[in-house]
C-alpha positions as CSV (number, residue, x, y, z in Angstrom):
1,M,-7.5,-1.3,9.6
2,N,-5.9,-3.2,6.7
3,D,-4.0,-6.2,8.2
4,V,-3.0,-7.3,4.8
5,G,-1.1,-4.1,4.0
6,A,0.5,-4.1,7.5
7,G,1.5,-7.8,7.1
8,L,3.2,-7.1,3.7
9,D,5.0,-4.1,5.2
10,R,6.3,-6.3,8.0
11,I,7.6,-8.9,5.5
12,H,9.3,-6.2,3.4
13,S,10.9,-4.6,6.5
14,V,12.2,-8.0,7.7
15,G,13.5,-8.8,4.3
16,G,15.4,-5.4,4.2
17,C,16.9,-6.1,7.6
18,V,18.1,-9.5,6.5
19,V,19.7,-8.0,3.3
20,R,21.4,-5.3,5.4
21,I,22.8,-7.8,7.9
22,A,24.1,-10.1,5.2
23,Y,25.8,-7.3,3.3
24,A,27.3,-5.8,6.5
25,G,28.7,-9.2,7.5
26,F,30.2,-9.8,4.1
27,A,31.7,-6.3,3.9
28,G,33.0,-6.5,7.5
29,L,34.8,-9.7,6.8
30,F,36.4,-8.4,3.7
31,L,37.5,-5.2,5.4
32,L,39.0,-7.2,8.3
33,L,41.2,-9.0,5.7
34,C,42.1,-5.6,4.2
35,L,43.0,-4.3,7.6
36,V,45.5,-7.2,8.1
37,Y,47.0,-6.3,4.8
38,A,47.3,-2.6,5.6
39,L,48.6,-2.7,9.1
40,Q,52.1,-1.6,8.1
41,D,50.9,1.2,5.8
42,A,49.2,4.3,7.2
43,P,47.6,5.5,4.0
44,A,46.4,2.0,3.2
45,L,45.0,1.8,6.8
46,W,43.2,5.1,6.2
47,M,41.6,3.8,3.0
48,V,40.2,0.8,4.9
49,V,38.6,3.3,7.2
50,V,37.1,5.2,4.2
51,A,35.8,2.0,2.8
52,A,34.2,1.1,6.1
53,V,32.4,4.5,6.2
54,A,31.2,3.9,2.6
55,N,29.8,0.5,3.4
56,A,28.2,1.8,6.6
57,A,26.5,4.4,4.5
58,A,25.3,1.6,2.2
59,V,23.3,0.0,5.0
60,S,22.4,3.0,7.1
61,R,18.8,4.1,7.5
62,R,19.8,7.8,7.8
63,L,20.7,7.8,4.1
64,V,21.4,11.3,3.1
65,P,23.7,12.4,5.9
66,W,25.7,9.2,5.6
67,A,25.8,9.5,1.9
68,V,27.2,13.1,2.0
69,G,29.7,12.1,4.7
70,A,31.0,9.0,2.7
71,G,31.2,11.0,-0.5
72,A,33.0,13.9,1.1
73,L,35.5,11.6,2.9
74,S,36.2,9.6,-0.3
75,A,36.8,12.8,-2.3
76,F,39.0,14.3,0.4
77,T,41.1,11.1,0.5
78,T,41.5,11.2,-3.3
79,L,42.5,14.8,-3.2
80,Y,45.1,14.2,-0.5
81,L,46.6,11.0,-1.9
82,G,46.6,12.3,-5.4
83,T,48.7,15.3,-4.4
84,A,50.9,13.5,-1.9
85,V,54.6,13.1,-2.8
86,R,55.0,9.3,-2.6
87,P,55.0,6.3,-4.9
88,P,51.6,5.1,-6.1
89,F,50.1,2.3,-4.1
90,T,46.9,0.4,-3.9
91,T,44.9,-1.7,-1.5
92,P,42.0,-4.2,-1.9
93,S,39.8,-2.0,0.3
94,V,39.3,0.4,-2.7
95,F,37.0,-2.2,-4.3
96,A,34.9,-2.3,-1.2
97,E,34.9,1.5,-1.1
98,I,33.8,1.8,-4.7
99,G,31.1,-0.9,-4.3
100,G,29.7,0.7,-1.2
101,L,29.6,4.1,-2.9
102,L,27.8,2.7,-5.9
103,I,25.2,1.1,-3.6
104,V,24.8,4.4,-1.8
105,I,24.2,6.2,-5.2
106,A,21.5,3.7,-6.1
107,R,19.8,4.1,-2.7
108,V,20.0,7.9,-2.8
109,V,18.4,8.0,-6.2
110,W,15.8,5.5,-5.1
111,K,14.8,6.8,-1.7
112,A,15.9,10.4,-1.2
113,R,13.4,13.2,-1.5
114,R,13.4,15.0,-4.8
115,E,14.6,18.3,-3.4
116,E,17.7,16.7,-1.7
117,L,18.5,14.1,-4.3
118,L,20.9,15.9,-6.7
119,P,23.7,17.2,-4.5
120,P,24.6,13.8,-2.8
121,A,24.2,12.0,-6.1
122,L,26.6,14.3,-7.8
123,L,29.1,14.2,-4.9
124,L,29.1,10.4,-4.8
125,G,29.4,10.1,-8.6
126,A,32.4,12.5,-8.6
127,A,34.0,10.6,-5.7
128,V,33.8,7.3,-7.6
129,L,35.1,8.7,-10.9
130,A,38.0,10.5,-9.1
131,T,39.2,7.4,-7.3
132,P,41.9,6.4,-9.9
133,L,43.6,9.8,-9.3
134,R,45.0,8.3,-6.1
135,W,47.4,6.4,-8.1
136,S,48.4,8.3,-11.3
137,A,47.0,10.2,-14.3
138,L,47.5,7.1,-16.4
139,A,45.3,5.1,-14.0
140,A,42.7,7.9,-14.2
141,A,42.7,7.7,-18.0
142,L,42.3,4.0,-18.0
143,F,39.7,3.5,-15.3
144,T,37.5,6.6,-15.5
145,A,35.4,5.3,-18.4
146,P,34.7,1.9,-16.8
147,L,33.8,3.6,-13.6
148,G,31.6,6.0,-15.5
149,I,29.7,3.0,-16.8
150,T,29.3,1.5,-13.3
151,V,28.0,4.9,-12.0
152,S,25.5,5.1,-14.8
153,V,24.3,1.5,-14.0
154,S,23.9,2.5,-10.4
155,L,22.0,5.6,-11.3
156,G,19.8,3.6,-13.7
157,V,19.0,1.0,-11.0
158,G,18.0,3.7,-8.5
159,L,15.8,5.4,-11.1
160,Y,14.1,2.1,-12.0
161,L,13.3,1.3,-8.4
162,R,12.1,4.9,-7.8
163,A,9.8,4.5,-10.9
164,L,8.5,1.2,-9.6
165,D,7.6,2.8,-6.2
166,A,6.0,5.8,-7.9
167,R,3.9,3.5,-10.2
168,R,2.8,1.4,-7.2
169,S,1.8,4.5,-5.3
170,R,-0.2,5.8,-8.2
171,S,-1.9,2.4,-8.5
172,L,-2.8,2.4,-4.8
173,A,-4.1,5.9,-5.0
174,A,-6.2,5.1,-8.1
175,A,-7.6,2.0,-6.4
176,R,-8.6,4.1,-3.3
177,R,-10.1,6.8,-5.5
178,D,-12.1,4.4,-7.6
179,E,-13.5,2.7,-4.6
180,R,-14.5,6.0,-3.0
181,L,-16.2,7.1,-6.2
182,E,-18.0,3.7,-6.5
183,L,-19.2,4.1,-2.9
184,A,-20.2,7.7,-3.6
185,R,-22.4,6.5,-6.5
186,D,-24.0,3.9,-4.3
187,L,-24.7,6.5,-1.6
188,H,-26.2,8.7,-4.3
189,D,-28.7,6.0,-5.0
190,F,-29.4,5.5,-1.3
191,V,-30.0,9.2,-0.8
192,A,-32.4,9.3,-3.8
193,H,-34.3,6.3,-2.2
194,H,-34.6,8.0,1.1
195,V,-35.7,11.4,-0.3
196,T,-38.3,9.6,-2.5
197,G,-39.7,8.0,0.6
198,I,-39.9,11.4,2.3
199,V,-41.7,12.9,-0.6
200,V,-44.2,9.9,-0.9
201,Q,-45.1,10.0,2.8
202,A,-45.5,13.8,2.8
203,Q,-47.7,13.6,-0.3
204,A,-49.8,10.9,1.4
205,A,-50.3,13.1,4.5
206,R,-51.2,16.1,2.4
207,F,-53.6,14.1,0.3
208,A,-55.3,12.8,3.5
209,A,-55.6,16.3,4.8
210,Q,-57.1,17.7,1.5
211,A,-59.6,14.8,1.4
212,G,-60.9,15.8,4.9
213,A,-60.1,12.4,6.4
214,G,-59.4,12.7,10.1
215,Q,-56.0,11.4,11.2
216,K,-55.5,9.7,14.5
217,P,-52.6,11.0,16.6
218,E,-50.9,7.6,16.5
219,D,-51.2,7.6,12.7
220,L,-49.7,11.0,12.4
221,D,-46.9,10.1,14.8
222,R,-46.1,7.0,12.8
223,M,-46.1,9.0,9.5
224,F,-43.9,11.8,10.8
225,G,-41.6,9.3,12.5
226,G,-41.1,7.6,9.1
227,I,-40.3,11.0,7.5
228,E,-37.9,11.8,10.3
229,K,-36.1,8.4,10.0
230,A,-35.8,8.7,6.2
231,G,-34.5,12.3,6.5
232,T,-31.9,11.2,9.1
233,E,-30.7,8.3,6.9
234,A,-30.5,10.6,3.9
235,L,-28.4,13.2,5.7
236,T,-26.1,10.5,7.0
237,S,-25.6,9.0,3.6
238,M,-25.1,12.5,2.1
239,R,-22.5,13.3,4.6
240,R,-20.6,10.2,3.8
241,M,-20.9,10.8,0.0
242,V,-19.6,14.4,0.3
243,G,-16.7,13.3,2.5
244,L,-15.7,10.6,0.0
245,L,-15.9,12.9,-3.0
246,R,-13.8,15.5,-1.1
247,D,-11.2,12.9,-0.3
248,A,-11.2,11.6,-3.8
249,Q,-10.3,15.0,-5.2
250,H,-7.0,14.9,-3.3
251,V,-5.8,11.5,-4.4
252,N,-2.6,11.6,-6.5
253,A,-3.8,9.6,-9.4
254,P,-4.0,10.4,-13.1
255,D,-7.1,12.4,-13.8
256,G,-9.8,11.1,-16.1
257,D,-9.2,7.4,-15.5
258,A,-12.1,6.7,-13.1
259,L,-14.9,7.8,-15.5
260,A,-13.2,6.9,-18.8
261,D,-15.2,3.7,-19.2
262,G,-18.7,5.0,-18.6
263,G,-18.2,5.6,-14.9
264,S,-21.1,8.0,-14.8
265,A,-23.6,5.3,-15.7
266,T,-25.9,3.9,-13.1
267,R,-24.5,0.8,-11.5
268,P,-26.5,-1.9,-9.8
269,V,-26.2,-1.8,-6.1
270,G,-25.5,-5.1,-4.2
271,D,-28.0,-6.2,-1.6
272,L,-28.7,-9.4,0.3
273,A,-30.7,-10.9,-2.6
274,Q,-27.8,-10.3,-5.0
275,L,-25.5,-11.7,-2.4
276,R,-27.4,-14.9,-2.3
277,E,-27.2,-15.1,-6.1
278,L,-23.5,-14.4,-6.0
279,V,-22.7,-17.2,-3.5
280,A,-25.1,-19.6,-5.2
281,G,-23.3,-19.1,-8.5
282,F,-19.9,-19.8,-7.0
283,T,-19.4,-23.5,-7.6
284,H,-15.7,-24.1,-8.0
285,P,-15.2,-24.7,-5.1
286,P,-18.8,-24.8,-3.8
287,A,-19.7,-21.9,-1.5
288,T,-22.4,-21.8,1.1
289,L,-24.1,-18.7,2.6
290,T,-25.2,-18.5,6.2
291,L,-27.3,-15.5,7.4
292,A,-27.9,-15.1,11.1
293,P,-31.6,-15.3,12.1
294,D,-31.3,-12.0,14.0
295,L,-29.6,-10.2,11.1
296,G,-32.6,-7.9,10.4
297,T,-32.7,-5.2,7.8
298,L,-29.3,-3.7,6.9
299,P,-28.8,-0.1,5.8
300,P,-28.4,0.0,2.0
301,E,-24.7,1.1,2.1
302,V,-23.9,-1.7,4.5
303,A,-25.6,-4.3,2.4
304,A,-23.8,-3.1,-0.7
305,S,-20.5,-3.1,1.1
306,A,-21.1,-6.6,2.4
307,H,-21.8,-7.7,-1.2
308,R,-18.6,-6.0,-2.4
309,V,-16.5,-7.8,0.4
310,V,-17.9,-11.2,-0.5
311,Q,-17.4,-10.6,-4.2
312,E,-13.7,-9.6,-3.8
313,A,-13.1,-12.4,-1.4
314,L,-14.6,-15.1,-3.7
315,T,-12.5,-13.7,-6.6
316,N,-9.4,-14.1,-4.5
317,V,-10.4,-17.7,-3.6
318,R,-10.6,-18.4,-7.3
319,K,-7.3,-16.8,-8.0
320,H,-5.2,-18.1,-5.0
321,A,-7.0,-21.2,-3.6
322,A,-7.6,-23.5,-6.4
323,D,-7.1,-26.4,-4.1
324,A,-9.9,-25.4,-1.7
325,E,-12.8,-27.8,-1.3
326,A,-15.3,-25.5,0.3
327,V,-16.0,-21.8,1.0
328,R,-18.2,-20.5,3.8
329,V,-19.8,-17.1,3.7
330,T,-21.4,-15.9,6.9
331,L,-23.2,-12.7,8.0
332,T,-23.7,-12.4,11.7
333,R,-24.6,-9.7,14.2
334,T,-21.9,-8.6,16.6
335,G,-22.5,-5.8,19.0
336,G,-23.8,-2.8,17.0
337,G,-22.4,-4.1,13.7
338,V,-22.4,-6.9,11.2
339,E,-19.6,-9.3,10.7
340,V,-19.1,-10.4,7.1
341,A,-16.7,-13.4,6.8
342,V,-15.5,-15.5,3.9
343,R,-13.4,-18.5,4.8
344,D,-11.9,-21.3,2.7
345,D,-10.0,-24.4,3.5
346,G,-7.3,-24.2,0.8
347,R,-3.6,-24.4,1.4
348,G,-2.9,-21.5,-0.9
349,R,0.8,-22.0,-1.4
350,G,2.6,-18.6,-2.0
351,R,-0.3,-16.7,-0.5
352,M,1.9,-14.4,1.6
353,L,3.5,-12.9,-1.5
354,P,1.8,-9.8,-3.0
355,S,-0.1,-10.6,-6.2
356,G,0.1,-7.1,-7.6
357,G,-3.6,-6.4,-7.3
358,F,-5.3,-3.7,-5.2
359,G,-8.7,-5.3,-4.5
360,L,-8.1,-5.6,-0.7
361,T,-6.8,-2.0,-0.6
362,G,-10.0,-0.8,-2.2
363,L,-12.1,-2.9,0.2
364,A,-10.2,-1.5,3.2
365,E,-10.9,2.0,1.9
366,R,-14.6,1.3,1.5
367,V,-15.0,-0.4,4.9
368,G,-13.0,2.3,6.6
369,A,-15.2,5.0,5.0
370,L,-18.2,3.4,6.6
371,G,-16.4,3.3,10.0
372,G,-15.7,-0.4,9.9
373,R,-12.6,-2.6,9.9
374,L,-11.2,-5.2,7.4
375,R,-8.9,-8.1,8.3
376,A,-7.5,-10.7,5.9
377,G,-5.0,-13.5,6.6
378,P,-4.4,-17.2,7.2
379,R,-6.5,-19.1,9.6
380,P,-4.9,-21.1,12.4
381,E,-6.5,-24.3,11.3
382,G,-5.5,-23.8,7.7
383,G,-7.1,-21.8,4.8
384,W,-7.7,-18.1,4.4
385,E,-10.3,-15.7,5.6
386,V,-11.5,-12.2,4.9
387,V,-13.5,-10.6,7.7
388,A,-15.1,-7.2,7.6
389,L,-16.9,-5.6,10.6
390,L,-19.5,-3.1,9.3
391,P,-21.5,-0.7,11.5
392,A,-25.1,-1.5,11.0
393,G,-26.9,0.7,13.6
394,E,-30.3,-0.4,14.9
395,R,-32.0,-3.5,13.6
């Protein structure tokens, strides 16, 4: 579970609701004033209704149906008033209608699915461009070009926001894929270690048998137990590796990036010894490492993931908590797992804003692949913490 991603989603959702409420309030107040102006004129009153529908579509969550309805209603109004036999007239609500339709165009281009994007965008653009026909052909000749520019700007804004979302999605997917492939390389090393142990123990047993040395039953049981344990751990690591590689094949990220910089080379695997060196080398602010007395021996993939969690957390401390005076790194046993925690006492102003990086996303992917959980956020007493719960099995 990635609490950081969930927290940012909540912030973005609340921000979107605030923007919708503010816009709806402003548009509602303006349309109320237009309604007072149009009480004595039925066509003008109808145009206020059309403008209200366009602005409702601008803030609606059911985007495409409202967009089609607003565009069709605006186009029908233009067709009717443009052919009606009556003097030309205007009302301030037309500005609210055009503004609402332009916002809907941008939102449709930004958020709509690709297969249903084109029809409503064309309908809305045509409705905006045809609006001057309600008054006269001269008005259409004068205002079509400026309205065409505003429609183009609205389309450009929607395309830009859509491109930003697509780039962020690709970056997230690439971060997840790279973390999976890194963990898969780690697991490859673990499997090789376990298999080597199996081979060595089997060779020792075979050598003893060929030498004619009698083996006690308890010695044989211990030897075969070690082979069984190493084989079980190798199979578990292999299963995880295959699963990660299978998932990585389906991540929507540009191919060829993960291994472009020598990704196939052997990479050192983090363990508790390297973790001690990592923390000891972190001096600004000073970091301390506390290992629980009952921590015991950790599976290689768990030790490597603990090292990775601490490494990323310390990097974030250096980036976002320059005012911190101390950092505490702890590894403790909890139930059937190991809790890895990195806590600082910095104030970290602006910390709730996304920094553009995907380190925590990759960590969440790695920890989740092992069956663990990752949590990152502010501490009640001040500062920031990154806590990972990793399954560690038997001690």
